[in-house]
Amino acid sequence: MSAAVVAAGLALSACGGGGSDAGSGSSGAKNVVAKAKNDKKLTIGIKFDQPGLGQKQADGTYAGFDVDVAKYIAKELGVEESGITWKEAQSAQREDLIKKGEVDFIVATYSITDKRKNEVSFAGPYFIAHQDLLVQADNTDITGPESLTGNKKLCSVKGSTPAQNVKEKYAKEVQLQEVGKYTDCVTSLLNKTVDAMTTDDVILAGYASQQPGKLKLVGKGFTDEKYGVGLKKDDAESITAINNAIKKMQQDGAWKAALEKNVGPSGYKIPEPPAIS
Amino acid sequence: MSTLFDFLDNPNYDLLGAFWMTIKLTFFSAIGSLIWGTILVGMRVSPVPIMRAFGTAYVNIFRNTPLTVIIVFTSLGLSSTLGLNLASSESTTSLEDNAFRLAILGFVAYTATFVCESLRSGINTVPVGQAEAARALGLGFVQVLTLIVLPQAFRSVIAPLANVMIALLKNTTVASIIGVAEASLLMSDMVENESDSLLLVFLLFAAGFVVLVLPLGLLLGWVAKKVEVKR
């Protein structure tokens, strides 16, 4: 009996020791808050190809809601815009970039999921998106996910969560075209090769803003995607600091203003800011 | 061990189906590119200048265009913009079938150039005297090519053709960008969902391709030895 207790105790302490060792070894024993305070520099991962959220402009600057959130957080941590190095964080590489320390944190339509929590930690959510449909502006027969019947053709990006949602729930009624990038879906949609495209509503709103008058959002979101700020596992101090920054951004109106500026032109209804969990 | 591969239990991961699609893509593209490549090499060595010019231009354009560009073009250019539909739009699997056939079209267009160039090097191994002798017997160009030169040329280039086919098998992963449900499309699903066992996912798919490529290489290597023309 007592031997078992001792063994369990040993196992526990061994786990704890291993964990903290790995943490300090890979991150060089510094968290994001401390780095921001000391170096006045941050490397932030964003999307480069997501209009309205994170996009690299033709003139080399970056614009979008995620970019504005990232700038606000950086400012709260004491880093000016000139001290930010932007880095492209493609969906499949996000966990890796964080774990290897190539970015300090990631603000890139990064949904908080349990699997990802095994690899990284999340602050936020700073936004809750809903999977939605984008259709031609004059389309009247697609009113929501239930209307995806009668052999409709739907486009999404291969491997993405929205595409898998559709495959699981609506596969019998709808044909799914999986392409490499969302812009390919937009092209197909404008050509009428597909009837609709699907992903998170705020991303769709970004594309609708690019094609004013041609495309419209259906506006019947059917999942909740909580966008979080991804950062190294167990950096509790930084999570608190980033959460405080997000709360402040929501309260002083900068959050709403950023959304209105970036995705407002599509007619996207700005939701209430989510509660930080 | 069982917990290590837990991520495979998800019924949405049709691993065998995905690799079967890879095999189907390879099979049909291989047949198509062998046929089209043989026609191309006929053009490249023909006595008609305009055919030679077409063959040369075609090979140089398609061989030097990245495969990804060709595959995306079949989907966005040919199908989406120009309205080429290779499957009935009424069918409930028209998008799937269309993407599959467009992908094969793209692979054939691309791989045929390499088949053509391999065959052309094989034609160079056939002694000139044989073609001259055939002409002296009164055979025309097509007869000389199909009866005398190409059979010998084929047998001497089985090994390089095997390399082309292995490259084709691996190239089929590009089809995922236009939504053909082959191995690499399933891999992107799994990369998105199983972020805590990424390395295992990659190893699994690497192993899958080794299982496909190794026997193919061994078989074609054996065939090459068997049918080689001894000179």
PDB file of N, CA and C in Angstrom, chain A residues 98-186:
ATOM      1  N   ILE A  98       4.528  28.277 -32.999  1.00  0.00           N
ATOM      2  CA  ILE A  98       4.496  28.651 -31.585  1.00  0.00           C
ATOM      3  C   ILE A  98       5.476  27.805 -30.797  1.00  0.00           C
ATOM      4  N   LYS A  99       5.449  26.493 -31.039  1.00  0.00           N
ATOM      5  CA  LYS A  99       6.285  25.597 -30.228  1.00  0.00           C
ATOM      6  C   LYS A  99       7.765  25.864 -30.448  1.00  0.00           C
ATOM      7  N   LYS A 100       8.122  26.191 -31.694  1.00  0.00           N
ATOM      8  CA  LYS A 100       9.533  26.439 -31.977  1.00  0.00           C
ATOM      9  C   LYS A 100       9.945  27.846 -31.581  1.00  0.00           C
ATOM     10  N   GLY A 101       8.998  28.660 -31.116  1.00  0.00           N
ATOM     11  CA  GLY A 101       9.335  30.007 -30.689  1.00  0.00           C
ATOM     12  C   GLY A 101       9.583  30.956 -31.843  1.00  0.00           C
ATOM     13  N   GLU A 102       9.132  30.615 -33.055  1.00  0.00           N
ATOM     14  CA  GLU A 102       9.352  31.527 -34.184  1.00  0.00           C
ATOM     15  C   GLU A 102       8.406  32.713 -34.139  1.00  0.00           C
ATOM     16  N   VAL A 103       7.302  32.560 -33.410  1.00  0.00           N
ATOM     17  CA  VAL A 103       6.408  33.697 -33.168  1.00  0.00           C
ATOM     18  C   VAL A 103       6.136  33.754 -31.669  1.00  0.00           C
ATOM     19  N   ASP A 104       5.833  34.966 -31.172  1.00  0.00           N
ATOM     20  CA  ASP A 104       5.503  35.090 -29.749  1.00  0.00           C
ATOM     21  C   ASP A 104       4.052  34.731 -29.516  1.00  0.00           C
ATOM     22  N   PHE A 105       3.181  35.200 -30.389  1.00  0.00           N
ATOM     23  CA  PHE A 105       1.807  34.705 -30.359  1.00  0.00           C
ATOM     24  C   PHE A 105       1.181  34.838 -31.735  1.00  0.00           C
ATOM     25  N   ILE A 106       0.031  34.175 -31.908  1.00  0.00           N
ATOM     26  CA  ILE A 106      -0.602  34.117 -33.229  1.00  0.00           C
ATOM     27  C   ILE A 106      -2.028  34.643 -33.139  1.00  0.00           C
ATOM     28  N   VAL A 107      -2.356  35.576 -34.017  1.00  0.00           N
ATOM     29  CA  VAL A 107      -3.724  36.083 -34.120  1.00  0.00           C
ATOM     30  C   VAL A 107      -4.130  35.853 -35.573  1.00  0.00           C
ATOM     31  N   ALA A 108      -4.666  34.687 -35.877  1.00  0.00           N
ATOM     32  CA  ALA A 108      -4.897  34.352 -37.289  1.00  0.00           C
ATOM     33  C   ALA A 108      -6.088  33.412 -37.429  1.00  0.00           C
ATOM     34  N   THR A 109      -7.291  33.909 -37.207  1.00  0.00           N
ATOM     35  CA  THR A 109      -8.526  33.108 -37.284  1.00  0.00           C
ATOM     36  C   THR A 109      -8.285  31.734 -36.675  1.00  0.00           C
ATOM     37  N   TYR A 110      -7.725  31.738 -35.471  1.00  0.00           N
ATOM     38  CA  TYR A 110      -7.234  30.517 -34.825  1.00  0.00           C
ATOM     39  C   TYR A 110      -8.311  30.009 -33.877  1.00  0.00           C
ATOM     40  N   SER A 111      -9.072  28.996 -34.301  1.00  0.00           N
ATOM     41  CA  SER A 111     -10.152  28.473 -33.469  1.00  0.00           C
ATOM     42  C   SER A 111      -9.585  27.693 -32.286  1.00  0.00           C
ATOM     43  N   ILE A 112     -10.185  27.925 -31.114  1.00  0.00           N
ATOM     44  CA  ILE A 112      -9.761  27.206 -29.916  1.00  0.00           C
ATOM     45  C   ILE A 112     -10.391  25.812 -29.948  1.00  0.00           C
ATOM     46  N   THR A 113      -9.551  24.766 -30.000  1.00  0.00           N
ATOM     47  CA  THR A 113     -10.074  23.394 -29.942  1.00  0.00           C
ATOM     48  C   THR A 113      -9.297  22.610 -28.890  1.00  0.00           C
ATOM     49  N   ASP A 114      -9.897  21.509 -28.433  1.00  0.00           N
ATOM     50  CA  ASP A 114      -9.262  20.716 -27.369  1.00  0.00           C
ATOM     51  C   ASP A 114      -7.955  20.095 -27.846  1.00  0.00           C
ATOM     52  N   LYS A 115      -7.950  19.619 -29.097  1.00  0.00           N
ATOM     53  CA  LYS A 115      -6.723  19.003 -29.615  1.00  0.00           C
ATOM     54  C   LYS A 115      -5.595  20.024 -29.635  1.00  0.00           C
ATOM     55  N   ARG A 116      -5.929  21.236 -30.071  1.00  0.00           N
ATOM     56  CA  ARG A 116      -4.879  22.247 -30.155  1.00  0.00           C
ATOM     57  C   ARG A 116      -4.401  22.649 -28.771  1.00  0.00           C
ATOM     58  N   LYS A 117      -5.318  22.573 -27.781  1.00  0.00           N
ATOM     59  CA  LYS A 117      -4.916  22.936 -26.423  1.00  0.00           C
ATOM     60  C   LYS A 117      -3.859  21.989 -25.870  1.00  0.00           C
ATOM     61  N   ASN A 118      -3.757  20.780 -26.445  1.00  0.00           N
ATOM     62  CA  ASN A 118      -2.688  19.880 -26.018  1.00  0.00           C
ATOM     63  C   ASN A 118      -1.326  20.407 -26.427  1.00  0.00           C
ATOM     64  N   GLU A 119      -1.298  21.254 -27.449  1.00  0.00           N
ATOM     65  CA  GLU A 119      -0.035  21.716 -28.006  1.00  0.00           C
ATOM     66  C   GLU A 119       0.300  23.142 -27.611  1.00  0.00           C
ATOM     67  N   VAL A 120      -0.712  23.982 -27.555  1.00  0.00           N
ATOM     68  CA  VAL A 120      -0.480  25.407 -27.292  1.00  0.00           C
ATOM     69  C   VAL A 120      -1.536  25.896 -26.311  1.00  0.00           C
ATOM     70  N   SER A 121      -1.339  27.111 -25.794  1.00  0.00           N
ATOM     71  CA  SER A 121      -2.358  27.716 -24.940  1.00  0.00           C
ATOM     72  C   SER A 121      -3.058  28.830 -25.711  1.00  0.00           C
ATOM     73  N   PHE A 122      -4.257  29.155 -25.252  1.00  0.00           N
ATOM     74  CA  PHE A 122      -5.009  30.206 -25.925  1.00  0.00           C
ATOM     75  C   PHE A 122      -5.408  31.297 -24.938  1.00  0.00           C
ATOM     76  N   ALA A 123      -5.289  32.548 -25.372  1.00  0.00           N
ATOM     77  CA  ALA A 123      -5.927  33.647 -24.653  1.00  0.00           C
ATOM     78  C   ALA A 123      -7.187  34.001 -25.435  1.00  0.00           C
ATOM     79  N   GLY A 124      -8.125  34.644 -24.774  1.00  0.00           N
ATOM     80  CA  GLY A 124      -9.351  35.005 -25.482  1.00  0.00           C
ATOM     81  C   GLY A 124     -10.499  34.095 -25.097  1.00  0.00           C
ATOM     82  N   PRO A 125     -11.476  33.865 -25.929  1.00  0.00           N
ATOM     83  CA  PRO A 125     -11.576  34.285 -27.330  1.00  0.00           C
ATOM     84  C   PRO A 125     -11.786  35.803 -27.496  1.00  0.00           C
ATOM     85  N   TYR A 126     -11.236  36.329 -28.561  1.00  0.00           N
ATOM     86  CA  TYR A 126     -11.468  37.742 -28.864  1.00  0.00           C
ATOM     87  C   TYR A 126     -12.589  37.903 -29.876  1.00  0.00           C
ATOM     88  N   PHE A 127     -13.055  36.769 -30.438  1.00  0.00           N
ATOM     89  CA  PHE A 127     -14.128  36.861 -31.428  1.00  0.00           C
ATOM     90  C   PHE A 127     -14.775  35.491 -31.558  1.00  0.00           C
ATOM     91  N   ILE A 128     -16.090  35.463 -31.748  1.00  0.00           N
ATOM     92  CA  ILE A 128     -16.757  34.190 -32.030  1.00  0.00           C
ATOM     93  C   ILE A 128     -17.352  34.261 -33.419  1.00  0.00           C
ATOM     94  N   ALA A 129     -16.837  33.414 -34.297  1.00  0.00           N
ATOM     95  CA  ALA A 129     -17.354  33.374 -35.659  1.00  0.00           C
ATOM     96  C   ALA A 129     -18.306  32.190 -35.794  1.00  0.00           C
ATOM     97  N   HIS A 130     -19.132  32.223 -36.817  1.00  0.00           N
ATOM     98  CA  HIS A 130     -20.051  31.121 -37.079  1.00  0.00           C
ATOM     99  C   HIS A 130     -19.875  30.704 -38.520  1.00  0.00           C
ATOM    100  N   GLN A 131     -19.850  29.399 -38.736  1.00  0.00           N
ATOM    101  CA  GLN A 131     -19.759  28.945 -40.117  1.00  0.00           C
ATOM    102  C   GLN A 131     -21.011  29.400 -40.867  1.00  0.00           C
ATOM    103  N   ASP A 132     -20.795  29.935 -42.060  1.00  0.00           N
ATOM    104  CA  ASP A 132     -21.918  30.508 -42.807  1.00  0.00           C
ATOM    105  C   ASP A 132     -21.720  30.248 -44.292  1.00  0.00           C
ATOM    106  N   LEU A 133     -22.648  30.737 -45.080  1.00  0.00           N
ATOM    107  CA  LEU A 133     -22.597  30.522 -46.527  1.00  0.00           C
ATOM    108  C   LEU A 133     -22.516  31.857 -47.243  1.00  0.00           C
ATOM    109  N   LEU A 134     -21.739  31.872 -48.327  1.00  0.00           N
ATOM    110  CA  LEU A 134     -21.656  33.059 -49.173  1.00  0.00           C
ATOM    111  C   LEU A 134     -22.220  32.676 -50.537  1.00  0.00           C
ATOM    112  N   VAL A 135     -23.146  33.500 -51.057  1.00  0.00           N
ATOM    113  CA  VAL A 135     -23.799  33.181 -52.334  1.00  0.00           C
ATOM    114  C   VAL A 135     -23.794  34.418 -53.225  1.00  0.00           C
ATOM    115  N   GLN A 136     -24.186  34.226 -54.475  1.00  0.00           N
ATOM    116  CA  GLN A 136     -24.338  35.367 -55.377  1.00  0.00           C
ATOM    117  C   GLN A 136     -25.412  36.303 -54.834  1.00  0.00           C
ATOM    118  N   ALA A 137     -25.229  37.596 -55.068  1.00  0.00           N
ATOM    119  CA  ALA A 137     -26.120  38.585 -54.457  1.00  0.00           C
ATOM    120  C   ALA A 137     -27.578  38.377 -54.837  1.00  0.00           C
ATOM    121  N   ASP A 138     -27.834  37.814 -56.048  1.00  0.00           N
ATOM    122  CA  ASP A 138     -29.225  37.676 -56.483  1.00  0.00           C
ATOM    123  C   ASP A 138     -29.809  36.296 -56.153  1.00  0.00           C
ATOM    124  N   ASN A 139     -29.049  35.502 -55.392  1.00  0.00           N
ATOM    125  CA  ASN A 139     -29.531  34.157 -55.057  1.00  0.00           C
ATOM    126  C   ASN A 139     -30.596  34.239 -53.967  1.00  0.00           C
ATOM    127  N   THR A 140     -31.717  33.542 -54.179  1.00  0.00           N
ATOM    128  CA  THR A 140     -32.764  33.570 -53.160  1.00  0.00           C
ATOM    129  C   THR A 140     -33.075  32.187 -52.606  1.00  0.00           C
ATOM    130  N   ASP A 141     -32.614  31.110 -53.274  1.00  0.00           N
ATOM    131  CA  ASP A 141     -33.039  29.790 -52.804  1.00  0.00           C
ATOM    132  C   ASP A 141     -32.125  29.191 -51.747  1.00  0.00           C
ATOM    133  N   ILE A 142     -30.974  29.810 -51.469  1.00  0.00           N
ATOM    134  CA  ILE A 142     -30.155  29.316 -50.357  1.00  0.00           C
ATOM    135  C   ILE A 142     -30.343  30.269 -49.182  1.00  0.00           C
ATOM    136  N   THR A 143     -31.005  29.767 -48.137  1.00  0.00           N
ATOM    137  CA  THR A 143     -31.317  30.637 -47.001  1.00  0.00           C
ATOM    138  C   THR A 143     -30.637  30.177 -45.725  1.00  0.00           C
ATOM    139  N   GLY A 144     -29.949  29.070 -45.776  1.00  0.00           N
ATOM    140  CA  GLY A 144     -29.292  28.536 -44.593  1.00  0.00           C
ATOM    141  C   GLY A 144     -28.839  27.127 -44.867  1.00  0.00           C
ATOM    142  N   PRO A 145     -28.188  26.492 -43.904  1.00  0.00           N
ATOM    143  CA  PRO A 145     -27.663  25.146 -44.172  1.00  0.00           C
ATOM    144  C   PRO A 145     -28.759  24.148 -44.531  1.00  0.00           C
ATOM    145  N   GLU A 146     -29.988  24.347 -44.028  1.00  0.00           N
ATOM    146  CA  GLU A 146     -31.060  23.375 -44.321  1.00  0.00           C
ATOM    147  C   GLU A 146     -31.476  23.445 -45.785  1.00  0.00           C
ATOM    148  N   SER A 147     -31.235  24.585 -46.418  1.00  0.00           N
ATOM    149  CA  SER A 147     -31.661  24.718 -47.809  1.00  0.00           C
ATOM    150  C   SER A 147     -30.632  24.154 -48.782  1.00  0.00           C
ATOM    151  N   LEU A 148     -29.585  23.528 -48.265  1.00  0.00           N
ATOM    152  CA  LEU A 148     -28.576  22.934 -49.139  1.00  0.00           C
ATOM    153  C   LEU A 148     -29.068  21.576 -49.623  1.00  0.00           C
ATOM    154  N   THR A 149     -30.146  21.580 -50.394  1.00  0.00           N
ATOM    155  CA  THR A 149     -30.684  20.331 -50.907  1.00  0.00           C
ATOM    156  C   THR A 149     -30.747  20.417 -52.421  1.00  0.00           C
ATOM    157  N   GLY A 150     -31.199  19.345 -53.040  1.00  0.00           N
ATOM    158  CA  GLY A 150     -31.389  19.382 -54.489  1.00  0.00           C
ATOM    159  C   GLY A 150     -30.080  19.485 -55.232  1.00  0.00           C
ATOM    160  N   ASN A 151     -29.058  18.720 -54.771  1.00  0.00           N
ATOM    161  CA  ASN A 151     -27.816  18.641 -55.523  1.00  0.00           C
ATOM    162  C   ASN A 151     -27.100  19.979 -55.668  1.00  0.00           C
ATOM    163  N   LYS A 152     -27.107  20.785 -54.623  1.00  0.00           N
ATOM    164  CA  LYS A 152     -26.386  22.064 -54.657  1.00  0.00           C
ATOM    165  C   LYS A 152     -24.876  21.820 -54.624  1.00  0.00           C
ATOM    166  N   LYS A 153     -24.152  22.759 -55.171  1.00  0.00           N
ATOM    167  CA  LYS A 153     -22.692  22.644 -55.179  1.00  0.00           C
ATOM    168  C   LYS A 153     -22.087  23.689 -54.249  1.00  0.00           C
ATOM    169  N   LEU A 154     -21.236  23.214 -53.361  1.00  0.00           N
ATOM    170  CA  LEU A 154     -20.692  24.045 -52.296  1.00  0.00           C
ATOM    171  C   LEU A 154     -19.175  23.965 -52.351  1.00  0.00           C
ATOM    172  N   CYS A 155     -18.514  25.083 -52.097  1.00  0.00           N
ATOM    173  CA  CYS A 155     -17.060  25.131 -52.199  1.00  0.00           C
ATOM    174  C   CYS A 155     -16.453  25.455 -50.841  1.00  0.00           C
ATOM    175  N   SER A 156     -15.349  24.794 -50.514  1.00  0.00           N
ATOM    176  CA  SER A 156     -14.601  25.166 -49.316  1.00  0.00           C
ATOM    177  C   SER A 156     -13.139  24.772 -49.509  1.00  0.00           C
ATOM    178  N   VAL A 157     -12.322  25.068 -48.499  1.00  0.00           N
ATOM    179  CA  VAL A 157     -10.902  24.795 -48.638  1.00  0.00           C
ATOM    180  C   VAL A 157     -10.581  23.417 -48.092  1.00  0.00           C
ATOM    181  N   LYS A 158      -9.747  22.681 -48.814  1.00  0.00           N
ATOM    182  CA  LYS A 158      -9.462  21.298 -48.435  1.00  0.00           C
ATOM    183  C   LYS A 158      -8.863  21.238 -47.040  1.00  0.00           C
ATOM    184  N   GLY A 159      -9.285  20.210 -46.299  1.00  0.00           N
ATOM    185  CA  GLY A 159      -8.722  19.999 -44.972  1.00  0.00           C
ATOM    186  C   GLY A 159      -9.270  20.912 -43.902  1.00  0.00           C
ATOM    187  N   SER A 160     -10.031  21.956 -44.280  1.00  0.00           N
ATOM    188  CA  SER A 160     -10.463  22.913 -43.270  1.00  0.00           C
ATOM    189  C   SER A 160     -11.633  22.344 -42.460  1.00  0.00           C
ATOM    190  N   THR A 161     -11.796  22.867 -41.248  1.00  0.00           N
ATOM    191  CA  THR A 161     -12.894  22.411 -40.388  1.00  0.00           C
ATOM    192  C   THR A 161     -14.258  22.638 -41.044  1.00  0.00           C
ATOM    193  N   PRO A 162     -14.516  23.803 -41.671  1.00  0.00           N
ATOM    194  CA  PRO A 162     -15.819  23.992 -42.308  1.00  0.00           C
ATOM    195  C   PRO A 162     -16.116  22.920 -43.353  1.00  0.00           C
ATOM    196  N   ALA A 163     -15.105  22.563 -44.161  1.00  0.00           N
ATOM    197  CA  ALA A 163     -15.317  21.539 -45.180  1.00  0.00           C
ATOM    198  C   ALA A 163     -15.694  20.215 -44.528  1.00  0.00           C
ATOM    199  N   GLN A 164     -15.030  19.891 -43.421  1.00  0.00           N
ATOM    200  CA  GLN A 164     -15.324  18.621 -42.757  1.00  0.00           C
ATOM    201  C   GLN A 164     -16.707  18.639 -42.122  1.00  0.00           C
ATOM    202  N   ASN A 165     -17.096  19.794 -41.562  1.00  0.00           N
ATOM    203  CA  ASN A 165     -18.450  19.916 -41.016  1.00  0.00           C
ATOM    204  C   ASN A 165     -19.490  19.585 -42.066  1.00  0.00           C
ATOM    205  N   VAL A 166     -19.304  20.165 -43.250  1.00  0.00           N
ATOM    206  CA  VAL A 166     -20.266  19.943 -44.330  1.00  0.00           C
ATOM    207  C   VAL A 166     -20.289  18.486 -44.718  1.00  0.00           C
ATOM    208  N   LYS A 167     -19.088  17.878 -44.840  1.00  0.00           N
ATOM    209  CA  LYS A 167     -19.011  16.472 -45.228  1.00  0.00           C
ATOM    210  C   LYS A 167     -19.769  15.608 -44.236  1.00  0.00           C
ATOM    211  N   GLU A 168     -19.612  15.918 -42.930  1.00  0.00           N
ATOM    212  CA  GLU A 168     -20.241  15.080 -41.922  1.00  0.00           C
ATOM    213  C   GLU A 168     -21.752  15.257 -41.891  1.00  0.00           C
ATOM    214  N   LYS A 169     -22.216  16.519 -41.999  1.00  0.00           N
ATOM    215  CA  LYS A 169     -23.633  16.770 -41.734  1.00  0.00           C
ATOM    216  C   LYS A 169     -24.492  16.843 -42.987  1.00  0.00           C
ATOM    217  N   TYR A 170     -23.934  17.331 -44.091  1.00  0.00           N
ATOM    218  CA  TYR A 170     -24.799  17.592 -45.247  1.00  0.00           C
ATOM    219  C   TYR A 170     -24.369  16.815 -46.481  1.00  0.00           C
ATOM    220  N   ALA A 171     -23.492  15.814 -46.299  1.00  0.00           N
ATOM    221  CA  ALA A 171     -22.872  15.152 -47.454  1.00  0.00           C
ATOM    222  C   ALA A 171     -23.896  14.551 -48.404  1.00  0.00           C
ATOM    223  N   LYS A 172     -25.045  14.114 -47.893  1.00  0.00           N
ATOM    224  CA  LYS A 172     -26.001  13.440 -48.767  1.00  0.00           C
ATOM    225  C   LYS A 172     -26.695  14.423 -49.704  1.00  0.00           C
ATOM    226  N   GLU A 173     -26.852  15.655 -49.242  1.00  0.00           N
ATOM    227  CA  GLU A 173     -27.661  16.606 -49.999  1.00  0.00           C
ATOM    228  C   GLU A 173     -26.832  17.514 -50.888  1.00  0.00           C
ATOM    229  N   VAL A 174     -25.546  17.625 -50.601  1.00  0.00           N
ATOM    230  CA  VAL A 174     -24.779  18.670 -51.260  1.00  0.00           C
ATOM    231  C   VAL A 174     -23.482  18.087 -51.806  1.00  0.00           C
ATOM    232  N   GLN A 175     -23.014  18.660 -52.911  1.00  0.00           N
ATOM    233  CA  GLN A 175     -21.718  18.254 -53.435  1.00  0.00           C
ATOM    234  C   GLN A 175     -20.680  19.250 -52.962  1.00  0.00           C
ATOM    235  N   LEU A 176     -19.570  18.727 -52.467  1.00  0.00           N
ATOM    236  CA  LEU A 176     -18.544  19.602 -51.928  1.00  0.00           C
ATOM    237  C   LEU A 176     -17.348  19.669 -52.874  1.00  0.00           C
ATOM    238  N   GLN A 177     -16.996  20.873 -53.274  1.00  0.00           N
ATOM    239  CA  GLN A 177     -15.781  21.099 -54.057  1.00  0.00           C
ATOM    240  C   GLN A 177     -14.712  21.583 -53.091  1.00  0.00           C
ATOM    241  N   GLU A 178     -13.620  20.829 -52.974  1.00  0.00           N
ATOM    242  CA  GLU A 178     -12.556  21.259 -52.068  1.00  0.00           C
ATOM    243  C   GLU A 178     -11.388  21.796 -52.884  1.00  0.00           C
ATOM    244  N   VAL A 179     -11.012  23.040 -52.639  1.00  0.00           N
ATOM    245  CA  VAL A 179      -9.933  23.648 -53.402  1.00  0.00           C
ATOM    246  C   VAL A 179      -8.812  24.077 -52.470  1.00  0.00           C
ATOM    247  N   GLY A 180      -7.739  24.618 -53.057  1.00  0.00           N
ATOM    248  CA  GLY A 180      -6.564  24.953 -52.266  1.00  0.00           C
ATOM    249  C   GLY A 180      -6.717  26.230 -51.461  1.00  0.00           C
ATOM    250  N   LYS A 181      -7.361  27.247 -52.050  1.00  0.00           N
ATOM    251  CA  LYS A 181      -7.455  28.530 -51.360  1.00  0.00           C
ATOM    252  C   LYS A 181      -8.888  29.065 -51.471  1.00  0.00           C
ATOM    253  N   TYR A 182      -9.274  29.913 -50.524  1.00  0.00           N
ATOM    254  CA  TYR A 182     -10.619  30.474 -50.556  1.00  0.00           C
ATOM    255  C   TYR A 182     -10.828  31.347 -51.796  1.00  0.00           C
ATOM    256  N   THR A 183      -9.759  31.987 -52.285  1.00  0.00           N
ATOM    257  CA  THR A 183      -9.936  32.841 -53.466  1.00  0.00           C
ATOM    258  C   THR A 183     -10.377  32.002 -54.676  1.00  0.00           C
ATOM    259  N   ASP A 184      -9.922  30.714 -54.727  1.00  0.00           N
ATOM    260  CA  ASP A 184     -10.382  29.844 -55.819  1.00  0.00           C
ATOM    261  C   ASP A 184     -11.886  29.613 -55.719  1.00  0.00           C
ATOM    262  N   CYS A 185     -12.386  29.505 -54.472  1.00  0.00           N
ATOM    263  CA  CYS A 185     -13.828  29.355 -54.265  1.00  0.00           C
ATOM    264  C   CYS A 185     -14.562  30.601 -54.756  1.00  0.00           C
ATOM    265  N   VAL A 186     -13.989  31.777 -54.436  1.00  0.00           N
ATOM    266  CA  VAL A 186     -14.635  33.022 -54.849  1.00  0.00           C
ATOM    267  C   VAL A 186     -14.732  33.059 -56.367  1.00  0.00           C
TER     268      VAL A 186
END
